[in-house]
mmCIF file of C-alpha atoms in Angstrom:
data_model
loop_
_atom_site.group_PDB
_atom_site.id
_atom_site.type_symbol
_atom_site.label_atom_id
_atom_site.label_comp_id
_atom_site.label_asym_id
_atom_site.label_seq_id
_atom_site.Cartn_x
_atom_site.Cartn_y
_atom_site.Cartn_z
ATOM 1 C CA UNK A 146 173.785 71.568 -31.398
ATOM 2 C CA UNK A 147 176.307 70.262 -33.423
ATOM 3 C CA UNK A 148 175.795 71.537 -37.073
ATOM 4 C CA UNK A 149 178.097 69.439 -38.545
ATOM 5 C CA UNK A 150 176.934 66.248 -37.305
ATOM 6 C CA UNK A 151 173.320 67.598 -37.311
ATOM 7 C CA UNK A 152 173.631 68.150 -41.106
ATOM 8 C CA UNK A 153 175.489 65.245 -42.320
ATOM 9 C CA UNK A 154 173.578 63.075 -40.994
ATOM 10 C CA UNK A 155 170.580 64.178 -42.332
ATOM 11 C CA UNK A 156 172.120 63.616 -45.397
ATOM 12 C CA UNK A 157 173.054 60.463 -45.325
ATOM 13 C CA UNK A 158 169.904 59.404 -43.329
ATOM 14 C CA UNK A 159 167.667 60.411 -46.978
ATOM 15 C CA UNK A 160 170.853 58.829 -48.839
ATOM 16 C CA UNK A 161 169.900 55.649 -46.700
ATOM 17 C CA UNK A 162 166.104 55.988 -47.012
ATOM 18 C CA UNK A 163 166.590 56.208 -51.065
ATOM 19 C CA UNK A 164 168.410 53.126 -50.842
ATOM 20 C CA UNK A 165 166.279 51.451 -48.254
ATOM 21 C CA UNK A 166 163.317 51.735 -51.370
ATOM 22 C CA UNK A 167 165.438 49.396 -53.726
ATOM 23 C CA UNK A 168 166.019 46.297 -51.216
ATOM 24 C CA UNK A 169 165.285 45.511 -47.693
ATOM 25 C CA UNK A 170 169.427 44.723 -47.322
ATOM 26 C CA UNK A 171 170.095 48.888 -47.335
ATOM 27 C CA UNK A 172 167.301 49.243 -44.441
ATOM 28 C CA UNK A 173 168.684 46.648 -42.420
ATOM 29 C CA UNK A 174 172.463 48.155 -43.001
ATOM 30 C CA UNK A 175 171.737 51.312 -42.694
ATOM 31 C CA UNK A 176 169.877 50.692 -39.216
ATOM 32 C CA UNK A 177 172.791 48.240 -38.329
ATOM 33 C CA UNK A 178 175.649 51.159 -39.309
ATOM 34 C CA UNK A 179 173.383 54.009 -36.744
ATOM 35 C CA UNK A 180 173.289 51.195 -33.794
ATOM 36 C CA UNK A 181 176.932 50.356 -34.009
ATOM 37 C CA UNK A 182 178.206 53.645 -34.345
ATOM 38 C CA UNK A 183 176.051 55.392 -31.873
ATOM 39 C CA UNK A 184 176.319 52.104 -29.330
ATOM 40 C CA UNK A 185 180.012 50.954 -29.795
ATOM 41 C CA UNK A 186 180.596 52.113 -26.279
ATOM 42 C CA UNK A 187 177.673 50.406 -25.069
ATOM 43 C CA UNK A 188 177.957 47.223 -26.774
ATOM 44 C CA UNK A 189 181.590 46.668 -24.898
ATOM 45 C CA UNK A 190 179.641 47.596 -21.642
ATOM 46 C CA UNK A 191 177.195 44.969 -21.520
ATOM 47 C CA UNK A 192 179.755 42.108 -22.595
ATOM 48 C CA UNK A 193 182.099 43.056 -19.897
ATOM 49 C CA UNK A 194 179.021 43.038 -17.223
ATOM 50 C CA UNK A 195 177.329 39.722 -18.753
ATOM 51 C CA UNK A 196 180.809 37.584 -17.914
ATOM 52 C CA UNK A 197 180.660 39.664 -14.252
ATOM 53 C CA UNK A 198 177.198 38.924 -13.823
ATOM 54 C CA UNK A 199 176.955 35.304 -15.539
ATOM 55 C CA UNK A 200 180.252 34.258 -13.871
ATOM 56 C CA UNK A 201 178.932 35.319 -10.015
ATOM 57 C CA UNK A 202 175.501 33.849 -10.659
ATOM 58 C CA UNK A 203 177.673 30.669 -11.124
ATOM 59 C CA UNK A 204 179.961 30.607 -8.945
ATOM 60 C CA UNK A 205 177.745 31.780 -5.947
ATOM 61 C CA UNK A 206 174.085 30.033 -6.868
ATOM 62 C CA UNK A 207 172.893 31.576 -3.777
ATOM 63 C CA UNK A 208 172.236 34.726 -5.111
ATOM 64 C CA UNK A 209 169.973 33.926 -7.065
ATOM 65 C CA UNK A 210 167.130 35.677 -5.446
ATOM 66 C CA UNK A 211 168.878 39.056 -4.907
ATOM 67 C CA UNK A 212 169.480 38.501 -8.549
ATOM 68 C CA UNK A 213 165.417 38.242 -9.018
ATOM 69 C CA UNK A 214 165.116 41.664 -6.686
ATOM 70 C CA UNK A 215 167.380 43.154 -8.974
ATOM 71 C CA UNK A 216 166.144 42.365 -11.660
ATOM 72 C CA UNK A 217 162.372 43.442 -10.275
ATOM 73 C CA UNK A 218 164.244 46.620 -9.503
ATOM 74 C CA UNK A 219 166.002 47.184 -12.655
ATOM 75 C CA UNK A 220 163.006 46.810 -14.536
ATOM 76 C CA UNK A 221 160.996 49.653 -12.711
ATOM 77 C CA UNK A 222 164.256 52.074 -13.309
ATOM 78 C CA UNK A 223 163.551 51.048 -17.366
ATOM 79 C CA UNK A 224 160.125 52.169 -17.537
ATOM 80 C CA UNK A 225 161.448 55.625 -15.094
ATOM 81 C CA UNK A 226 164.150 55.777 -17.844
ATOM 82 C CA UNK A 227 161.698 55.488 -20.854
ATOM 83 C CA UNK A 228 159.193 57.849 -19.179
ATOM 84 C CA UNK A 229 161.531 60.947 -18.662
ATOM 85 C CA UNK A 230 163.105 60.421 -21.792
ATOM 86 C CA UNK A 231 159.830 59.313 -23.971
ATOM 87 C CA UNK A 232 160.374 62.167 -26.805
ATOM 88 C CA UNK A 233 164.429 61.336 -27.605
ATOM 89 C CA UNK A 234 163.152 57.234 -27.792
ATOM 90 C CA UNK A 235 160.640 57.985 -30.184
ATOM 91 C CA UNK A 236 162.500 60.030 -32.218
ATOM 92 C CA UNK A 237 164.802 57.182 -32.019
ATOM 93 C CA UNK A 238 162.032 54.411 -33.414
ATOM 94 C CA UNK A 239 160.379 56.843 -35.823
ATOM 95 C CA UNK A 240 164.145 56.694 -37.355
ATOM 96 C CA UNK A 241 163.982 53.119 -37.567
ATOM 97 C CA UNK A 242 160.690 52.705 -38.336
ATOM 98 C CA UNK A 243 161.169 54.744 -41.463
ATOM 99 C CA UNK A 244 163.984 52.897 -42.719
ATOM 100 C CA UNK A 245 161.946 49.374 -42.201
ATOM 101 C CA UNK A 246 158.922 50.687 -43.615
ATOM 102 C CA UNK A 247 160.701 51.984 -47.079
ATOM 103 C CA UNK A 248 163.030 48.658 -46.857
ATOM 104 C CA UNK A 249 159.784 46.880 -46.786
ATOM 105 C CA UNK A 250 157.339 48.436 -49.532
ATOM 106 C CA UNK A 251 160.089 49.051 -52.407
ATOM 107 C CA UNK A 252 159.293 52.034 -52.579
ATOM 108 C CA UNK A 253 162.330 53.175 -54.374
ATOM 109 C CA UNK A 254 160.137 51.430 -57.764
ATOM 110 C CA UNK A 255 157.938 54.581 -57.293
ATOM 111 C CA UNK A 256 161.011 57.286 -59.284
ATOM 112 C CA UNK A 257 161.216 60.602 -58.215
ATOM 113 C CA UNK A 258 158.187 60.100 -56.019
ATOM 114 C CA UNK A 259 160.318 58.218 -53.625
ATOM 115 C CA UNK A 260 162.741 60.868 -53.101
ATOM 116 C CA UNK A 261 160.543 62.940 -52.344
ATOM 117 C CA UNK A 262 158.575 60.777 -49.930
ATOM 118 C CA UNK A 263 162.244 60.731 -48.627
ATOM 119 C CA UNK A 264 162.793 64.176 -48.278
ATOM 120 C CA UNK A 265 159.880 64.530 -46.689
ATOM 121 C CA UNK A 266 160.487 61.844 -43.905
ATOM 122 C CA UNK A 267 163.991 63.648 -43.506
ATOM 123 C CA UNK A 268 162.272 67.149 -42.847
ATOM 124 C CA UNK A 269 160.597 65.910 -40.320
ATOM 125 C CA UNK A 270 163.325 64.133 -38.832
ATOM 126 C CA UNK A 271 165.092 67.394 -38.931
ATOM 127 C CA UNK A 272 161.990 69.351 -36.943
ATOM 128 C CA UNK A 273 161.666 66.325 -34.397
ATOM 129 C CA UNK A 274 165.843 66.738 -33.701
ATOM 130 C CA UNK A 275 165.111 70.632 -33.198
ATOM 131 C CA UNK A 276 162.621 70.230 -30.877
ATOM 132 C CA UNK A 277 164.753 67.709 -28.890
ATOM 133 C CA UNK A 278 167.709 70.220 -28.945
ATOM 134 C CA UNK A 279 164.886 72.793 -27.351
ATOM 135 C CA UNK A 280 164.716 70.130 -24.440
ATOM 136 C CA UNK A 281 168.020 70.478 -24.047
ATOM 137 C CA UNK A 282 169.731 67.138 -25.745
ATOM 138 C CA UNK A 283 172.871 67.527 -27.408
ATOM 139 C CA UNK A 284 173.122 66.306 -31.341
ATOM 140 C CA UNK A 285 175.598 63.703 -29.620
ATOM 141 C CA UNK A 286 173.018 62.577 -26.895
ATOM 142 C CA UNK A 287 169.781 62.816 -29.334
ATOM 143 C CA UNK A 288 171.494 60.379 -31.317
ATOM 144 C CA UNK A 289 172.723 58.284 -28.866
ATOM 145 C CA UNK A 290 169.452 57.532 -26.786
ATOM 146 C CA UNK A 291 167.706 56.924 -30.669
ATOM 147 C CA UNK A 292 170.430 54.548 -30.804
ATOM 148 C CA UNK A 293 169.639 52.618 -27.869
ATOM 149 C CA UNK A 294 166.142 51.998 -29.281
ATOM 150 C CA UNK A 295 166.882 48.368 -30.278
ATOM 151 C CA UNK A 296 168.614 47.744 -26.647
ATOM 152 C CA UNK A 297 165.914 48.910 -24.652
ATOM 153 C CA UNK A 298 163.432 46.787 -26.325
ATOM 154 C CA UNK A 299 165.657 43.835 -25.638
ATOM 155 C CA UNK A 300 166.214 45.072 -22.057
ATOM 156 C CA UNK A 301 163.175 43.752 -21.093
ATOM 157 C CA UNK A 302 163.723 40.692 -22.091
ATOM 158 C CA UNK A 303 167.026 40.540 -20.356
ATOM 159 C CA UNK A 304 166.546 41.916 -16.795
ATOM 160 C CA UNK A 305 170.671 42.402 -16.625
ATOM 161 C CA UNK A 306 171.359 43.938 -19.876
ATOM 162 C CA UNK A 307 173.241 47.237 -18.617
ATOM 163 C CA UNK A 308 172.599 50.183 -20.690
ATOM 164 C CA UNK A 309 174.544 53.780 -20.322
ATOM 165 C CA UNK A 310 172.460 56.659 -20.519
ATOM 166 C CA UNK A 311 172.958 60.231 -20.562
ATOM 167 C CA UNK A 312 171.421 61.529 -16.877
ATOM 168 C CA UNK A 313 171.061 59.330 -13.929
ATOM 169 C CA UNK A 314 170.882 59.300 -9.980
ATOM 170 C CA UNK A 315 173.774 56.927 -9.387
ATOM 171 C CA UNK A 316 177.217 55.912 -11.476
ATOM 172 C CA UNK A 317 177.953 52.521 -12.593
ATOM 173 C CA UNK A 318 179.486 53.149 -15.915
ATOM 174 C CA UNK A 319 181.872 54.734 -17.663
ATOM 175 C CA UNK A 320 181.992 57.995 -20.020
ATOM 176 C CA UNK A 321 179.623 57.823 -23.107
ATOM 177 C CA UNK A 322 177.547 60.505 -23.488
ATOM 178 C CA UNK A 323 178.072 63.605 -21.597
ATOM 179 C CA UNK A 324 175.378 64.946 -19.191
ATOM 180 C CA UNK A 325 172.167 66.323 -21.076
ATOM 181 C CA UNK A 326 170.533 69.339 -19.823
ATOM 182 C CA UNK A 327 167.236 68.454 -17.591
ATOM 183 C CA UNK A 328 163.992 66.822 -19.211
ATOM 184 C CA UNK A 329 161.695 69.946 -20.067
ATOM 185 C CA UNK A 330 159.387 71.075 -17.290
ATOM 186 C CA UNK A 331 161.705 69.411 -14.420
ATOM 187 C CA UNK A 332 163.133 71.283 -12.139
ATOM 188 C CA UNK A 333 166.866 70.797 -12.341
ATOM 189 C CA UNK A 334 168.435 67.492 -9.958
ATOM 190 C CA UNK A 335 171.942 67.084 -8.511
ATOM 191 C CA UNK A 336 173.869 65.930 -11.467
ATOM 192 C CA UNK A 337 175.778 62.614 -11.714
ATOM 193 C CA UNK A 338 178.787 61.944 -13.547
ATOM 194 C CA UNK A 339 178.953 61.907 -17.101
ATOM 195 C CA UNK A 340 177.246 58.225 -18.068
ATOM 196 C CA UNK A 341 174.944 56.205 -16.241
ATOM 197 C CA UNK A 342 173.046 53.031 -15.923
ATOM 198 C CA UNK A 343 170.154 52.167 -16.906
ATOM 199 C CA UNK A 344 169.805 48.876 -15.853
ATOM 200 C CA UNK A 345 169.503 49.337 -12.056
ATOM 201 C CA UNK A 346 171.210 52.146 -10.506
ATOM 202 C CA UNK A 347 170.119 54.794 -12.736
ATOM 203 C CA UNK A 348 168.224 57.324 -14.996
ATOM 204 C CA UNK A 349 168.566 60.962 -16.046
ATOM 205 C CA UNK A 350 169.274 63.429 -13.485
#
C-alpha cells in the first residue's frame, strides 16, 4: 500500500465530489482526469493494435472468420477477467458512480450537508480500497483496474479492444501494472510477466 498515493487521492477524490455538487462539468472532469491518468498506458495500447488489427483485416479479407473466433474467444476471457477481479471493478464504478450521481443532483446547493455527504462517500471509498489491499492489490493496481471501468464496458462492444491487466495466463503487452498478488481464496498460478491482455490471451494469474 502506497500511503502517499492512498492518501492524496482520497483527498482530492472528496475535493472532486464537492465540486462535482456545483455542475455536472467537475463530475465529468474529474472522471475524465482518473481515466487518463490511470489508462495513459493503455490508451497508446489499443491505438497501436487497432491500425495492426484494422490494417490486416484489410489487407487479408480472408481472415475474417478467425477474426469472428477471436473475437468469440476474447469475449469469454472478458467475462473470466471481470469474474476474478469482480471486487477491484466495482470499486472502480462505485468511484464513478459517485461522481455522476453528485454531478447530477447539485448537490453541492445542499451547504455543509454536501460535504459531509462527501466525506462520507470518501470513507467508504477508503474502507472498500483497504479491503482490496487485504486481497492483495497494490494502491497502483486498485487504481488502475477502477480505471479501466469505462474500457471494459466498451470492450464489449468492440470485440478487439485490447486491454492490459494486472495478472494473466499469457503476454501480449507491455509493462503497466506490475503483477498483483493472487485473487483471495485462489490458490496461487504460475505467474506471467508484468502486464497482460485482456482481450484474448489473458487474465490474472
Amino acid at each position: 500500500m502506497n500511503k502517499t498515493m492512498h492518501a492524496g487521492f482520497l483527498v482530492l477524490y472528496f475535493i472532486a465530489l464537492v465540486l462535482s455538487g456545483t455542475s455536472p462539468l467537475f463530475a465529468a472532469g474529474a472522471a475524465l482526469v482518473f481515466f487518463l491518468v490511470t489508462s495513459f498506458q493503455v490508451l497508446k495500447m489499443i491505438v497501436v493494435l487497432a491500425v495492426i488489427i484494422g490494417g490486416l483485416c484489410v489487407l487479408f479479407p480472408f481472415l475474417a472468420p478467425v477474426a469472428f473466433i477471436l473475437a468469440v474467444v476474447f469475449f469469454v476471457l472478458r467475462i473470466r477477467f471481470i469474474i476474478r477481479n469482480i471486487y477491484a471493478i466495482l470499486a472502480g464504478a462505485y468511484m464513478y458512480g459517485l461522481l455522476a450521481a453528485f454531478g447530477a443532483s447539485h448537490i453541492g446547493l445542499l451547504g455543509y450537508a454536501a460535504y459531509a455527504l462527501a466525506a462520507a462517500a470518501v470513507l467508504v471509498l477508503h474502507v472498500i480500497l483497504k479491503w482490496l489491499y487485504r486481497m492483495g492489490y497494490t494502491t497502483k493496481q486498485a487504481f488502475g483496474i477502477m480505471g479501466l471501468v469505462p474500457l471494459l464496458v466498451v470492450a464489449f462492444v468492440l470485440p478487439f479492444l485490447k486491454i492490459p491487466v494486472v495478472h494473466g495466463d499469457v503476454v501480449v503487452s507491455p509493462d503497466v501494472y506490475p503483477d498483483a498478488a493472487p485473487p483471495p481464496r485462489r490458490r496461487p498460478q504460475r505467474r506471467c510477466s508484468p502486464s497482460c491482455c485482456i482481450s484474448g490471451n489473458c487474465g490474472f494469474s
